PDB file of C-alpha atoms in Angstrom:
ATOM      1  CA  UNK A   1       0.000   0.000   0.000  1.00 33.00           C
ATOM      2  CA  UNK A   2       2.829   2.355   0.921  1.00 37.00           C
ATOM      3  CA  UNK A   3       4.521   1.625  -2.444  1.00 35.00           C
ATOM      4  CA  UNK A   4       1.255   2.370  -4.288  1.00 32.00           C
ATOM      5  CA  UNK A   5       0.839   5.693  -2.466  1.00 31.00           C
ATOM      6  CA  UNK A   6       4.428   6.583  -3.211  1.00 36.00           C
ATOM      7  CA  UNK A   7       3.957   5.768  -6.910  1.00 33.00           C
ATOM      8  CA  UNK A   8       0.747   7.841  -7.075  1.00 32.00           C
ATOM      9  CA  UNK A   9       2.444  10.777  -5.366  1.00 33.00           C
ATOM     10  CA  UNK A  10       5.370  10.582  -7.796  1.00 35.00           C
ATOM     11  CA  UNK A  11       2.990  10.447 -10.767  1.00 32.00           C
ATOM     12  CA  UNK A  12       0.935  13.375  -9.429  1.00 33.00           C
ATOM     13  CA  UNK A  13       4.047  15.509  -8.983  1.00 34.00           C
ATOM     14  CA  UNK A  14       5.302  14.631 -12.467  1.00 35.00           C
ATOM     15  CA  UNK A  15       2.049  15.465 -14.278  1.00 35.00           C
ATOM     16  CA  UNK A  16       2.356  19.280 -14.207  1.00 38.00           C
ATOM     17  CA  UNK A  17       5.885  19.042 -15.593  1.00 37.00           C
ATOM     18  CA  UNK A  18       4.854  16.673 -18.367  1.00 38.00           C
ATOM     19  CA  UNK A  19       1.775  18.785 -19.163  1.00 41.00           C
ATOM     20  CA  UNK A  20       3.928  21.914 -19.580  1.00 44.00           C
ATOM     21  CA  UNK A  21       5.954  20.469 -22.446  1.00 50.00           C
ATOM     22  CA  UNK A  22       3.914  20.753 -25.600  1.00 85.00           C
ATOM     23  CA  UNK A  23       4.009  20.973 -29.325  1.00 95.00           C
ATOM     24  CA  UNK A  24       1.720  23.726 -30.492  1.00 96.00           C
ATOM     25  CA  UNK A  25      -0.163  24.386 -33.694  1.00 96.00           C
ATOM     26  CA  UNK A  26      -0.404  28.022 -34.778  1.00 97.00           C
ATOM     27  CA  UNK A  27      -3.956  29.255 -35.337  1.00 97.00           C
ATOM     28  CA  UNK A  28      -3.337  31.349 -38.488  1.00 94.00           C
ATOM     29  CA  UNK A  29      -6.515  33.448 -38.455  1.00 95.00           C
ATOM     30  CA  UNK A  30      -5.729  34.724 -34.949  1.00 97.00           C
ATOM     31  CA  UNK A  31      -1.958  35.117 -35.494  1.00 98.00           C
ATOM     32  CA  UNK A  32       0.275  37.697 -37.156  1.00 98.00           C
ATOM     33  CA  UNK A  33       3.906  37.850 -38.196  1.00 98.00           C
ATOM     34  CA  UNK A  34       4.965  41.390 -38.922  1.00 98.00           C
ATOM     35  CA  UNK A  35       7.726  43.921 -39.209  1.00 98.00           C
ATOM     36  CA  UNK A  36       8.210  47.651 -38.686  1.00 98.00           C
ATOM     37  CA  UNK A  37      10.711  50.043 -40.195  1.00 97.00           C
ATOM     38  CA  UNK A  38      11.339  53.663 -41.051  1.00 97.00           C
ATOM     39  CA  UNK A  39      11.443  55.227 -44.525  1.00 94.00           C
ATOM     40  CA  UNK A  40      12.431  58.903 -44.843  1.00 94.00           C
ATOM     41  CA  UNK A  41      11.755  59.409 -41.139  1.00 94.00           C
ATOM     42  CA  UNK A  42       8.230  57.979 -41.242  1.00 96.00           C
ATOM     43  CA  UNK A  43       7.443  54.659 -39.616  1.00 97.00           C
ATOM     44  CA  UNK A  44       5.666  51.871 -41.452  1.00 97.00           C
ATOM     45  CA  UNK A  45       4.359  48.440 -40.541  1.00 98.00           C
ATOM     46  CA  UNK A  46       4.074  45.311 -42.602  1.00 98.00           C
ATOM     47  CA  UNK A  47       2.923  41.736 -42.336  1.00 98.00           C
ATOM     48  CA  UNK A  48       3.725  38.418 -43.939  1.00 98.00           C
ATOM     49  CA  UNK A  49       0.618  36.632 -45.168  1.00 97.00           C
ATOM     50  CA  UNK A  50       2.219  33.205 -45.668  1.00 98.00           C
ATOM     51  CA  UNK A  51       4.462  31.501 -43.128  1.00 98.00           C
ATOM     52  CA  UNK A  52       4.683  28.330 -41.096  1.00 97.00           C
ATOM     53  CA  UNK A  53       5.905  27.827 -37.560  1.00 97.00           C
ATOM     54  CA  UNK A  54       6.719  24.712 -35.579  1.00 96.00           C
ATOM     55  CA  UNK A  55       6.512  25.650 -31.920  1.00 97.00           C
ATOM     56  CA  UNK A  56       7.586  23.451 -29.016  1.00 96.00           C
ATOM     57  CA  UNK A  57       7.725  25.365 -25.772  1.00 96.00           C
ATOM     58  CA  UNK A  58       8.113  24.513 -22.115  1.00 93.00           C
ATOM     59  CA  UNK A  59       8.676  27.524 -19.870  1.00 91.00           C
ATOM     60  CA  UNK A  60       9.890  25.266 -17.053  1.00 91.00           C
ATOM     61  CA  UNK A  61      12.409  23.487 -19.290  1.00 90.00           C
ATOM     62  CA  UNK A  62      13.653  25.957 -21.865  1.00 95.00           C
ATOM     63  CA  UNK A  63      16.359  23.531 -23.008  1.00 93.00           C
ATOM     64  CA  UNK A  64      13.666  21.383 -24.668  1.00 93.00           C
ATOM     65  CA  UNK A  65      11.968  24.329 -26.401  1.00 96.00           C
ATOM     66  CA  UNK A  66      12.317  25.104 -30.096  1.00 97.00           C
ATOM     67  CA  UNK A  67      10.926  27.477 -32.736  1.00 97.00           C
ATOM     68  CA  UNK A  68      11.310  26.752 -36.455  1.00 98.00           C
ATOM     69  CA  UNK A  69       9.743  29.369 -38.740  1.00 98.00           C
ATOM     70  CA  UNK A  70       9.663  29.622 -42.547  1.00 98.00           C
ATOM     71  CA  UNK A  71       8.413  32.820 -44.177  1.00 98.00           C
ATOM     72  CA  UNK A  72       7.237  33.272 -47.770  1.00 98.00           C
ATOM     73  CA  UNK A  73       8.836  36.649 -48.523  1.00 98.00           C
ATOM     74  CA  UNK A  74       6.546  37.297 -51.518  1.00 98.00           C
ATOM     75  CA  UNK A  75       3.679  37.583 -49.025  1.00 98.00           C
ATOM     76  CA  UNK A  76       5.050  40.819 -47.461  1.00 98.00           C
ATOM     77  CA  UNK A  77       2.519  43.666 -47.441  1.00 98.00           C
ATOM     78  CA  UNK A  78       2.848  47.168 -46.014  1.00 98.00           C
ATOM     79  CA  UNK A  79      -0.195  48.878 -47.491  1.00 97.00           C
ATOM     80  CA  UNK A  80       1.953  51.070 -49.742  1.00 97.00           C
ATOM     81  CA  UNK A  81       1.850  50.085 -53.427  1.00 97.00           C
ATOM     82  CA  UNK A  82       5.379  51.319 -54.256  1.00 95.00           C
ATOM     83  CA  UNK A  83       6.954  49.660 -51.223  1.00 96.00           C
ATOM     84  CA  UNK A  84       4.989  46.433 -51.756  1.00 97.00           C
ATOM     85  CA  UNK A  85       6.169  46.323 -55.378  1.00 96.00           C
ATOM     86  CA  UNK A  86       9.808  46.995 -54.396  1.00 95.00           C
ATOM     87  CA  UNK A  87      10.142  44.500 -51.508  1.00 96.00           C
ATOM     88  CA  UNK A  88      10.112  41.294 -53.644  1.00 97.00           C
ATOM     89  CA  UNK A  89      12.639  42.765 -56.109  1.00 96.00           C
ATOM     90  CA  UNK A  90      16.400  42.260 -56.374  1.00 94.00           C
ATOM     91  CA  UNK A  91      17.150  45.401 -54.326  1.00 93.00           C
ATOM     92  CA  UNK A  92      15.394  44.009 -51.246  1.00 96.00           C
ATOM     93  CA  UNK A  93      14.223  40.400 -50.697  1.00 97.00           C
ATOM     94  CA  UNK A  94      15.149  39.176 -54.197  1.00 97.00           C
ATOM     95  CA  UNK A  95      12.459  36.486 -54.038  1.00 98.00           C
ATOM     96  CA  UNK A  96      13.442  35.112 -57.446  1.00 98.00           C
ATOM     97  CA  UNK A  97      16.662  33.913 -55.822  1.00 98.00           C
ATOM     98  CA  UNK A  98      15.706  33.782 -52.123  1.00 98.00           C
ATOM     99  CA  UNK A  99      11.949  33.111 -51.799  1.00 98.00           C
ATOM    100  CA  UNK A 100      11.985  32.282 -48.089  1.00 98.00           C
ATOM    101  CA  UNK A 101      13.419  33.421 -44.805  1.00 98.00           C
ATOM    102  CA  UNK A 102      14.071  30.807 -42.121  1.00 98.00           C
ATOM    103  CA  UNK A 103      14.514  31.246 -38.372  1.00 98.00           C
ATOM    104  CA  UNK A 104      15.390  28.391 -36.041  1.00 98.00           C
ATOM    105  CA  UNK A 105      16.263  28.679 -32.377  1.00 98.00           C
ATOM    106  CA  UNK A 106      19.606  27.543 -31.063  1.00 98.00           C
ATOM    107  CA  UNK A 107      18.592  27.973 -27.414  1.00 97.00           C
ATOM    108  CA  UNK A 108      16.603  29.904 -24.847  1.00 97.00           C
ATOM    109  CA  UNK A 109      17.745  31.741 -21.750  1.00 97.00           C
ATOM    110  CA  UNK A 110      16.150  33.571 -18.868  1.00 96.00           C
ATOM    111  CA  UNK A 111      17.339  37.140 -18.151  1.00 96.00           C
ATOM    112  CA  UNK A 112      15.463  38.322 -15.084  1.00 95.00           C
ATOM    113  CA  UNK A 113      11.777  37.924 -15.926  1.00 94.00           C
ATOM    114  CA  UNK A 114      12.436  38.011 -19.689  1.00 97.00           C
ATOM    115  CA  UNK A 115      12.872  34.871 -21.806  1.00 98.00           C
ATOM    116  CA  UNK A 116      15.276  35.307 -24.719  1.00 98.00           C
ATOM    117  CA  UNK A 117      15.282  33.069 -27.786  1.00 98.00           C
ATOM    118  CA  UNK A 118      18.634  32.879 -29.535  1.00 98.00           C
ATOM    119  CA  UNK A 119      18.613  31.581 -33.073  1.00 98.00           C
ATOM    120  CA  UNK A 120      19.807  31.834 -36.629  1.00 98.00           C
ATOM    121  CA  UNK A 121      17.970  33.766 -39.299  1.00 98.00           C
ATOM    122  CA  UNK A 122      18.628  32.965 -42.948  1.00 98.00           C
ATOM    123  CA  UNK A 123      17.522  35.848 -45.148  1.00 98.00           C
ATOM    124  CA  UNK A 124      18.687  36.843 -48.613  1.00 96.00           C
ATOM    125  CA  UNK A 125      21.171  33.946 -48.601  1.00 96.00           C
ATOM    126  CA  UNK A 126      22.871  35.107 -45.394  1.00 98.00           C
ATOM    127  CA  UNK A 127      22.646  33.359 -42.013  1.00 98.00           C
ATOM    128  CA  UNK A 128      23.262  35.426 -38.884  1.00 98.00           C
ATOM    129  CA  UNK A 129      22.391  35.113 -35.193  1.00 98.00           C
ATOM    130  CA  UNK A 130      19.241  36.919 -34.057  1.00 98.00           C
ATOM    131  CA  UNK A 131      17.910  37.376 -30.530  1.00 98.00           C
ATOM    132  CA  UNK A 132      14.175  37.623 -29.781  1.00 98.00           C
ATOM    133  CA  UNK A 133      12.246  38.481 -26.627  1.00 98.00           C
ATOM    134  CA  UNK A 134       9.590  35.861 -25.861  1.00 97.00           C
ATOM    135  CA  UNK A 135       6.392  36.216 -23.842  1.00 97.00           C
ATOM    136  CA  UNK A 136       4.436  32.981 -23.421  1.00 96.00           C
ATOM    137  CA  UNK A 137       1.027  32.970 -21.747  1.00 96.00           C
ATOM    138  CA  UNK A 138      -0.831  29.649 -21.298  1.00 94.00           C
ATOM    139  CA  UNK A 139      -4.558  29.870 -22.099  1.00 94.00           C
ATOM    140  CA  UNK A 140      -6.711  26.816 -21.537  1.00 91.00           C
ATOM    141  CA  UNK A 141      -5.225  24.005 -23.654  1.00 90.00           C
ATOM    142  CA  UNK A 142      -3.318  26.512 -25.796  1.00 94.00           C
ATOM    143  CA  UNK A 143      -1.274  29.639 -25.334  1.00 96.00           C
ATOM    144  CA  UNK A 144      -0.467  33.089 -26.664  1.00 97.00           C
ATOM    145  CA  UNK A 145       3.109  33.631 -27.815  1.00 97.00           C
ATOM    146  CA  UNK A 146       4.422  37.143 -28.427  1.00 98.00           C
ATOM    147  CA  UNK A 147       7.875  37.579 -29.918  1.00 98.00           C
ATOM    148  CA  UNK A 148       9.812  40.766 -30.676  1.00 98.00           C
ATOM    149  CA  UNK A 149      13.311  41.542 -31.855  1.00 98.00           C
ATOM    150  CA  UNK A 150      15.390  43.635 -34.202  1.00 98.00           C
ATOM    151  CA  UNK A 151      17.113  42.656 -37.433  1.00 98.00           C
ATOM    152  CA  UNK A 152      19.833  44.775 -39.017  1.00 98.00           C
ATOM    153  CA  UNK A 153      18.750  44.634 -42.675  1.00 97.00           C
ATOM    154  CA  UNK A 154      22.176  45.500 -44.117  1.00 97.00           C
ATOM    155  CA  UNK A 155      23.747  42.527 -42.285  1.00 97.00           C
ATOM    156  CA  UNK A 156      21.591  40.389 -44.597  1.00 97.00           C
ATOM    157  CA  UNK A 157      22.147  42.464 -47.753  1.00 96.00           C
ATOM    158  CA  UNK A 158      18.537  43.679 -47.794  1.00 97.00           C
ATOM    159  CA  UNK A 159      18.221  47.142 -49.292  1.00 94.00           C
ATOM    160  CA  UNK A 160      21.839  47.510 -50.352  1.00 84.00           C
ATOM    161  CA  UNK A 161      23.179  49.651 -53.180  1.00 84.00           C
ATOM    162  CA  UNK A 162      21.096  52.804 -53.579  1.00 85.00           C
ATOM    163  CA  UNK A 163      19.060  51.754 -50.525  1.00 92.00           C
ATOM    164  CA  UNK A 164      22.004  51.299 -48.159  1.00 94.00           C
ATOM    165  CA  UNK A 165      21.687  54.883 -46.908  1.00 95.00           C
ATOM    166  CA  UNK A 166      20.339  54.455 -43.381  1.00 96.00           C
ATOM    167  CA  UNK A 167      19.182  58.085 -43.272  1.00 94.00           C
ATOM    168  CA  UNK A 168      16.591  57.117 -45.913  1.00 94.00           C
ATOM    169  CA  UNK A 169      15.730  53.560 -44.791  1.00 96.00           C
ATOM    170  CA  UNK A 170      16.608  52.781 -41.185  1.00 97.00           C
ATOM    171  CA  UNK A 171      19.113  49.989 -40.600  1.00 97.00           C
ATOM    172  CA  UNK A 172      16.982  48.355 -37.914  1.00 98.00           C
ATOM    173  CA  UNK A 173      13.795  46.469 -38.746  1.00 98.00           C
ATOM    174  CA  UNK A 174      11.635  45.290 -35.875  1.00 98.00           C
ATOM    175  CA  UNK A 175      10.170  41.813 -36.087  1.00 98.00           C
ATOM    176  CA  UNK A 176       6.915  41.261 -34.224  1.00 98.00           C
ATOM    177  CA  UNK A 177       4.846  38.088 -33.902  1.00 98.00           C
ATOM    178  CA  UNK A 178       1.596  37.447 -32.059  1.00 98.00           C
ATOM    179  CA  UNK A 179       0.695  33.779 -32.230  1.00 98.00           C
ATOM    180  CA  UNK A 180      -2.411  32.087 -30.955  1.00 98.00           C
ATOM    181  CA  UNK A 181      -1.427  28.487 -30.230  1.00 97.00           C
ATOM    182  CA  UNK A 182      -3.402  25.295 -29.739  1.00 96.00           C
ATOM    183  CA  UNK A 183      -1.816  22.283 -28.066  1.00 94.00           C
ATOM    184  CA  UNK A 184      -1.341  19.333 -30.428  1.00 91.00           C
TER     185      UNK A 184
END
């Protein structure tokens, strides 16, 4: 009897830990992947309409967590016809040669209350490390995941040549994601 109680207690204590580790499916209609930049001193926002994300997250065991995101760069929209026409071209994303961007985490770390996702972003044929701030909020059987970070566009060769002047197009582009997740 004592062994049975001990086994039940062990199982009960292990359940919350096991329940925290989860693969999540992104709910696309309630999720956004976007970016923000500055052109001639005026801010603009954009979104990517087509992307996929594999999310495995466990706040209690960050070492087992992983994000793997692929973005269809042709799906970028900012609401400005000229900018939306220019972004897929050779001067910016060059989607004929580099149709996708890919981000995959290499690890997570806790800095105070903030969770940081370290990873590699491949964009425009260049792979560089990128750091993102992560906010994960469980909701029922799913969760809300908010991610934010900054990418230096010239490090990836985006907007070079005539567009390399950072007084016209800012060097920093903010990446923002708001994902509604359902547990698999």
